[in-house]
Structures are given as C-alpha cells and as structure tokens.
Short mmCIF file of C-alpha atoms and ligand atoms in Angstrom, two decimals:
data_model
loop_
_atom_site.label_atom_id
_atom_site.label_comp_id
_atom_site.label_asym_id
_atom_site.label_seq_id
_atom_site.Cartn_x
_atom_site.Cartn_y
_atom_site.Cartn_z
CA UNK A 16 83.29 87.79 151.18
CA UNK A 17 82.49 87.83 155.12
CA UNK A 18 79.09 87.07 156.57
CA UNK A 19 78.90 88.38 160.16
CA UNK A 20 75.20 86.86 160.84
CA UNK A 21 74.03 83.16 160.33
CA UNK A 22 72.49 80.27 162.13
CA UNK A 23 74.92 77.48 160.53
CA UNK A 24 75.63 75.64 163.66
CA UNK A 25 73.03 72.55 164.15
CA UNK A 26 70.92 72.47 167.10
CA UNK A 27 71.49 75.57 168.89
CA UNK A 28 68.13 77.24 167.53
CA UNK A 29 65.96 77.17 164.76
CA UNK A 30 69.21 77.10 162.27
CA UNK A 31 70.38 74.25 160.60
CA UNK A 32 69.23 70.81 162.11
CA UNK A 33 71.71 68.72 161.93
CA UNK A 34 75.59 68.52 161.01
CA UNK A 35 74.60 67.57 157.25
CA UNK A 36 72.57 70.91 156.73
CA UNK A 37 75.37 72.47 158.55
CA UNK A 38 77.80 70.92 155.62
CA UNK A 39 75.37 72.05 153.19
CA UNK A 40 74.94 75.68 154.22
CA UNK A 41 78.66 75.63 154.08
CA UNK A 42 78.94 74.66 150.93
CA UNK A 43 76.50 76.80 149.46
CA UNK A 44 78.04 79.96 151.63
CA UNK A 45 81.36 78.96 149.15
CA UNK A 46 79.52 78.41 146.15
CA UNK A 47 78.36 82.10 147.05
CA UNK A 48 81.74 83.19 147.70
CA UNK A 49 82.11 83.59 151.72
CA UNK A 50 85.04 83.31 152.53
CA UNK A 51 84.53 83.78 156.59
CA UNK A 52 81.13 83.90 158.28
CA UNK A 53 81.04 84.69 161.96
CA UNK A 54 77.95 82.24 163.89
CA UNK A 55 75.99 83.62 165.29
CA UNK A 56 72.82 81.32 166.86
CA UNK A 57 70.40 83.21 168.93
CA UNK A 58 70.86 83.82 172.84
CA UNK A 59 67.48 84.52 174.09
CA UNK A 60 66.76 83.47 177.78
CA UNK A 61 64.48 80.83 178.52
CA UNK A 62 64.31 80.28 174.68
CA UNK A 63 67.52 79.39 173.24
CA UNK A 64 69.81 80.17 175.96
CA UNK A 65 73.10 78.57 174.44
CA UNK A 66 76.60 79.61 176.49
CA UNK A 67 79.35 80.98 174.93
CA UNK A 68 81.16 77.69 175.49
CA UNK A 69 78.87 75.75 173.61
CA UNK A 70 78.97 78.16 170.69
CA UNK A 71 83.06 77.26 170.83
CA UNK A 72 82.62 73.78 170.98
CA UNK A 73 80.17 73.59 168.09
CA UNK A 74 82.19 75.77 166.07
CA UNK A 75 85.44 74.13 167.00
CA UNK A 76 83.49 70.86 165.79
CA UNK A 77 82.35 72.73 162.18
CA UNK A 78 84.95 73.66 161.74
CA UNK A 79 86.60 69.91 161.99
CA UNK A 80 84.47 68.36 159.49
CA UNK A 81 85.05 71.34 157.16
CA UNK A 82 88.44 70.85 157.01
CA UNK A 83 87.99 67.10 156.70
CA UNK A 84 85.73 67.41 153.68
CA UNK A 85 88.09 70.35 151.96
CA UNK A 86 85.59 73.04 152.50
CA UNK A 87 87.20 76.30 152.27
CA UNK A 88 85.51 78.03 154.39
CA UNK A 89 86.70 79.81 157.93
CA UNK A 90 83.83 79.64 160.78
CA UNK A 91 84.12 82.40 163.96
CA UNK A 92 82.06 82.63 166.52
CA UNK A 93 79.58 85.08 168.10
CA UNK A 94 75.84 85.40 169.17
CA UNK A 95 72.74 87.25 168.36
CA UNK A 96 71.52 88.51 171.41
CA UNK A 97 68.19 89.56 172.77
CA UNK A 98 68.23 92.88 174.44
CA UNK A 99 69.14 92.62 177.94
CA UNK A 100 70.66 95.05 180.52
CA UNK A 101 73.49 92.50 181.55
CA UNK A 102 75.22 91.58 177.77
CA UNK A 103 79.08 92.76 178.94
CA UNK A 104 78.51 91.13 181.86
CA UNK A 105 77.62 88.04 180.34
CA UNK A 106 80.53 88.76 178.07
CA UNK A 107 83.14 88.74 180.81
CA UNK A 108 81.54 85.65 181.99
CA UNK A 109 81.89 84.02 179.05
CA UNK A 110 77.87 83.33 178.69
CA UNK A 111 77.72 85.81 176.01
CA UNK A 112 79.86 86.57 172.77
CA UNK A 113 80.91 89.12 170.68
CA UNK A 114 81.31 88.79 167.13
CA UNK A 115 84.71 86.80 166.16
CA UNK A 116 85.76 88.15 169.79
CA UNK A 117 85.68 91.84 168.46
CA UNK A 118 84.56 94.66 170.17
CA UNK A 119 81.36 94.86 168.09
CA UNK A 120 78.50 92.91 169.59
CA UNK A 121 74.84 91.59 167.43
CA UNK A 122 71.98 92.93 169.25
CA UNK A 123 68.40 91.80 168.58
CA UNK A 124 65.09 93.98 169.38
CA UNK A 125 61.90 92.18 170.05
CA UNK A 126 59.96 91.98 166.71
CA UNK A 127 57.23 94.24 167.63
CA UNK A 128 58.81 96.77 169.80
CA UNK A 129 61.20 99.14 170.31
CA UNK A 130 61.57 99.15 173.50
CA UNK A 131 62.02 102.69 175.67
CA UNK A 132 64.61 100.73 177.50
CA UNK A 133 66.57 99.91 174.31
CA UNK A 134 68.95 103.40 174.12
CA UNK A 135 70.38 103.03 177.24
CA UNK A 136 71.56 100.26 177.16
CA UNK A 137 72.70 100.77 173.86
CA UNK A 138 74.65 103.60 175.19
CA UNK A 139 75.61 100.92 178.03
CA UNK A 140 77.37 98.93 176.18
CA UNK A 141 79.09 101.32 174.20
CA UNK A 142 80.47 102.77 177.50
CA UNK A 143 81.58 99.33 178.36
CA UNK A 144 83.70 99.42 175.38
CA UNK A 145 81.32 97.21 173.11
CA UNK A 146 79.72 98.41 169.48
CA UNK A 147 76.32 97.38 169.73
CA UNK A 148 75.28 96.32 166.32
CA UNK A 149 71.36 96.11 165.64
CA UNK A 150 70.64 92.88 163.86
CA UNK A 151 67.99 93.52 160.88
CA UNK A 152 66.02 96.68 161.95
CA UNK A 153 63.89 96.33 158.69
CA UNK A 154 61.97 93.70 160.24
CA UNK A 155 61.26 95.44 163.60
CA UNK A 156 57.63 96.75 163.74
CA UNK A 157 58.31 100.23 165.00
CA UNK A 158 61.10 100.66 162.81
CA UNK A 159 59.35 99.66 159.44
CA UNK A 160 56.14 102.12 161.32
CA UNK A 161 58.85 105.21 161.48
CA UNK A 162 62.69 104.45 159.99
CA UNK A 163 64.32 107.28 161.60
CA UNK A 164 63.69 106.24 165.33
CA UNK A 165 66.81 104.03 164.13
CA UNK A 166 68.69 107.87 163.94
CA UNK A 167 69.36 108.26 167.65
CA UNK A 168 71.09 105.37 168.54
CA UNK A 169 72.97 105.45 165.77
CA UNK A 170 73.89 109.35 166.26
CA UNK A 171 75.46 107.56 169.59
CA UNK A 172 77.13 105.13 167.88
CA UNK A 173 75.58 101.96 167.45
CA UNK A 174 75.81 100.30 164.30
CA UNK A 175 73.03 98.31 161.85
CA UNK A 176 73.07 95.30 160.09
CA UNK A 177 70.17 94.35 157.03
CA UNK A 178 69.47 90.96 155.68
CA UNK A 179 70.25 90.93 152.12
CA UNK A 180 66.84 89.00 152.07
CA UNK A 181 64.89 91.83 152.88
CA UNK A 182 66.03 93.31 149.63
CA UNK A 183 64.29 90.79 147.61
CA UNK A 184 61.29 91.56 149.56
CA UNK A 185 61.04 87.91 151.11
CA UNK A 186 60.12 89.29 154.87
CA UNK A 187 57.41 91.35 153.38
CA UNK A 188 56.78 94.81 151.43
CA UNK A 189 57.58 97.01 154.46
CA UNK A 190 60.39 95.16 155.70
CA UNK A 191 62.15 95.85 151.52
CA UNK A 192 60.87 99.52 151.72
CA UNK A 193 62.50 100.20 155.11
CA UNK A 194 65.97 98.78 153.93
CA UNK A 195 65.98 100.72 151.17
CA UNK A 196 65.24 103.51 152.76
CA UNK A 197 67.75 102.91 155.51
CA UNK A 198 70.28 102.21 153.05
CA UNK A 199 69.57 105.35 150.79
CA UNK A 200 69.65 107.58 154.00
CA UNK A 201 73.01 105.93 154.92
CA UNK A 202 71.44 104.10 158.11
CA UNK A 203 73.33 100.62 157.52
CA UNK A 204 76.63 99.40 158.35
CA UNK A 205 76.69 96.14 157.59
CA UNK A 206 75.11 93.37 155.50
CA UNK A 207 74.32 90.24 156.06
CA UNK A 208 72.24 87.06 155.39
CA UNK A 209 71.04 85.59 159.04
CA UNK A 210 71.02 82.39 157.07
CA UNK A 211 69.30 79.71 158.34
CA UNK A 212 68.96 76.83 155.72
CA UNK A 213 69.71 76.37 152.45
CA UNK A 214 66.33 76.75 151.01
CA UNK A 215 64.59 80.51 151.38
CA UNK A 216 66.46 81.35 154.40
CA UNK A 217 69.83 81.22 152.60
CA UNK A 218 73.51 81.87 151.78
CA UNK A 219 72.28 82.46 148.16
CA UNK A 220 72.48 86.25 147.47
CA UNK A 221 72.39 86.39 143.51
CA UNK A 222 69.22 88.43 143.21
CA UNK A 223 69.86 90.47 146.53
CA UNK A 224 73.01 91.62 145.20
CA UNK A 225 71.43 92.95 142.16
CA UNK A 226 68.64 94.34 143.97
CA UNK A 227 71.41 95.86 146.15
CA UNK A 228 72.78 97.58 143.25
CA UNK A 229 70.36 99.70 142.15
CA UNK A 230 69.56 101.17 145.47
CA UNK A 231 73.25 102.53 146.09
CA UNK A 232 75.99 103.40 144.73
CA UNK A 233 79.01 100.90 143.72
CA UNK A 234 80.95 103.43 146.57
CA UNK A 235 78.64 102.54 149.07
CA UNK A 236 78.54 98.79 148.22
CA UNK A 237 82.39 98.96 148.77
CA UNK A 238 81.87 100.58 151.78
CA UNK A 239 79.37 97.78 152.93
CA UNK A 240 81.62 95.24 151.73
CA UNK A 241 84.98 96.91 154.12
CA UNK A 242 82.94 97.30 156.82
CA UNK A 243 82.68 93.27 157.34
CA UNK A 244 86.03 92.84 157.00
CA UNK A 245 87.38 96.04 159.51
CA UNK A 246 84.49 94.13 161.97
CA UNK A 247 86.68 90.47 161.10
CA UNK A 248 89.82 92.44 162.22
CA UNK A 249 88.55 94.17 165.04
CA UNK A 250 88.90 97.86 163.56
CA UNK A 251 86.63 101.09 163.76
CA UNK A 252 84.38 101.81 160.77
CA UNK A 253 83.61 104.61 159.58
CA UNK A 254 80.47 106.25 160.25
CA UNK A 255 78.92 108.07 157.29
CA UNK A 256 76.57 111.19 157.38
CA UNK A 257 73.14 111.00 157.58
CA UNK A 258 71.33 111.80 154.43
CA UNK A 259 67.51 113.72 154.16
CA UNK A 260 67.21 113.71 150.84
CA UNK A 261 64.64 110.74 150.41
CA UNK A 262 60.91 111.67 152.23
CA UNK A 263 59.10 109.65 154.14
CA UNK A 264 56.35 109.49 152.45
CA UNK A 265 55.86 105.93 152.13
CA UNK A 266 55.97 105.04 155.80
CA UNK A 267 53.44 107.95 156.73
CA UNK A 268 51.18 106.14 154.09
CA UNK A 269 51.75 102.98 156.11
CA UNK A 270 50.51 104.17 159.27
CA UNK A 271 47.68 105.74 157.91
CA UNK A 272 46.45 102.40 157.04
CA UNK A 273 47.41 100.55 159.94
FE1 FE B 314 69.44 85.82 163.10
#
C-alpha cells in the first residue's frame, strides 16, 4: 500500500519528535502494510516554513536509518502546503515540493474557510501544469457547512484526498458525515492517513478500512487504492462522475443548528 500524506519526518512540524518516533511510525506504517509513503510535513509561512531542501535531507537521512535497521519501507518526499498564490513558483525554486516530484501537488485550506481566493489559484496551478490535490476537505469548516462547494474545483480538475481517520469519526461527527458523503457522491481521489504519531494520529487503519467498506463499493476501494499508486508513478487518474443520488439532508440540518 502507498500513503501519499504523513508527518513522519522529526522536527519539521508538529509530526513525529524525534528520529525514534520517526522509526516507530515506520514500523507501524509496515506492520500496516505501506509499502511507500510520500512526506509530506507542513509548509505554512511564518509557521513551519521548512524548504524543499530540508525535506530532502531529512528524508535522505530516514531513509538511512531505515535501511540500517531492515525496515522495508520506501520514504518520498513532498509537502503539504498552505494556500498561497506563488506554490509553482516556489516549486521551480525548489522552496516548495510536489508529491514524490509528480505533477500532483498537496494543497491545504485554512480550517475555517474557504477562501474566495482558493479557485483561482486552483485553476493556477493547474495551468502551470500542477494537479492541485486538496488535503482532507472533511475537516474544513465550510466544506463540512455545504459538501458540494468541493464540486467546482473539482469539475476543473483538482483532486481530494480524506484521512482514513475521519472515517472512524476521530475529527468529529461532521468531519465522518462529510467523508462519507464525499465518498458516496464520488468527490475523493485519494486516501490517506496525515499520520502524525503512532498513538491516535496514526498509520493504524484496521477499523478505517472496515468503516471504509461499507460506505463504497469494493470497485471504488480499488479505484482509491490505483489512484495512489498512478500518483507514485506520475500518471493521470481517472476522474469519475459526479453522483446526486445521496441528499443533503444532513448538512442542511447542520446549519440550521449552527
Ligand atoms: Fe497533514
């Protein structure tokens, strides 16, 4: 299996803290059966504003120790980035990264916002050649408030990625609703646990994965499954319709009580 979101390298953000609990997430990430998982610590100015270079080196340095200690596991690198109008910019400057140097880039939307900003440069990137992919829209505010805002950037070919967390409810009620609805209504691409320790933040997807199956069907799991590995080798995906068969019923009972 391929993981295309985590926080395994130490001291880069609020991922693991040190090169043991790097070790350990590794481990675990095996014991789960990854294979390959693409890091992916946050870039987030005047926060955590790691360079590309330093993603390499840390990597380049996991990736060392893993092989030292007989851990089986391949580590690529990339970034989560906060939305910003100068990403492939930063890209060609080697400040920011894409995912396992693809063409497919992790985007992150403030928590509480959805920013009117947001679609162009969406559509920015993707005219720069890049596939924005939107890291965990189940946990953004306006998104869990009304799904289908998601619908429009996607119609213009950005991509999503859920946390298989979210699926066992552990960011909240909303946040589980909202995947499942996303994933019912075919609104996710990708998968993935933005693992952060080894305790509730991670590699351990057991009870996701059974959550995950009775939500869709074991086509569309396959198709979730591909889709990390056509990202790994730098290959389109394959968009699938829209569906409009589930309401929206729960999410106008949200906001009536918000
Ligand atoms: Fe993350």
């Amino acid at each position: 299996m391929i993981d295309i979101h985590c926080h395994i390298l130490n001291q880069l953000d609020d991922g693991a803290k040190s090169m043991e609990q790097s070790i350990l997430m590794a481990q675990q990430a095996v014991d789960n059966g990854f294979t390959d998982i693409i890091a992916t610590p946050h870039y987030l100015k005047n926060s955590f504003n790691t360079p590309g270079s330093s993603v390499i080196e840390a990597t380049q340095k996991l990736s060392n120790v893993l092989q030292q200690l007989q851990i089986p596991l391949n580590i690529h690198t990339g970034q989560e980035i906060a939305i910003t109008d100068n990403i492939a910019i930063n890209i060609s400057l080697g400040e920011n990264l894409s995912l396992a140097k693809s063409k497919y880039v992790l985007v992150e939307l403030p928590r509480h916002d959805f920013p009117i900003y947001s679609e162009e440069i969406l559509f920015q990137l993707l005219l720069d050649g890049f596939i924005p992919i939107i890291a965990h829209p189940e946990r953004n505010q306006r998104i869990m408030d009304d799904p289908n805002l998601i619908k429009n950037v996607i119609n213009r070919g950005s991509l999503t990625q859920i946390t298989w967390g979210s699926l066992n409810g552990f960011f909240g009620k909303k946040s589980r609703k909202t995947s499942e609805y996303l994933l019912k209504n075919n609104l996710v691409h990708f998968i993935a646990t933005d693992a952060h320790n080894i305790n509730k933040r991670s590699f351990d997807i057991v009870a996701a994965k059974k959550h995950l199956k009775n939500i869709i069907s074991p086509e569309q799991q396959m198709y979730l499954q591909n889709n990390n590995r056509l990202l790994l080798q730098n290959k389109p995906i394959i968009q699938t319709e829209f569906k409009t068969l589930y309401s929206n019923r729960f999410f106008s009972f949200f906001k009536t009580k918000v």
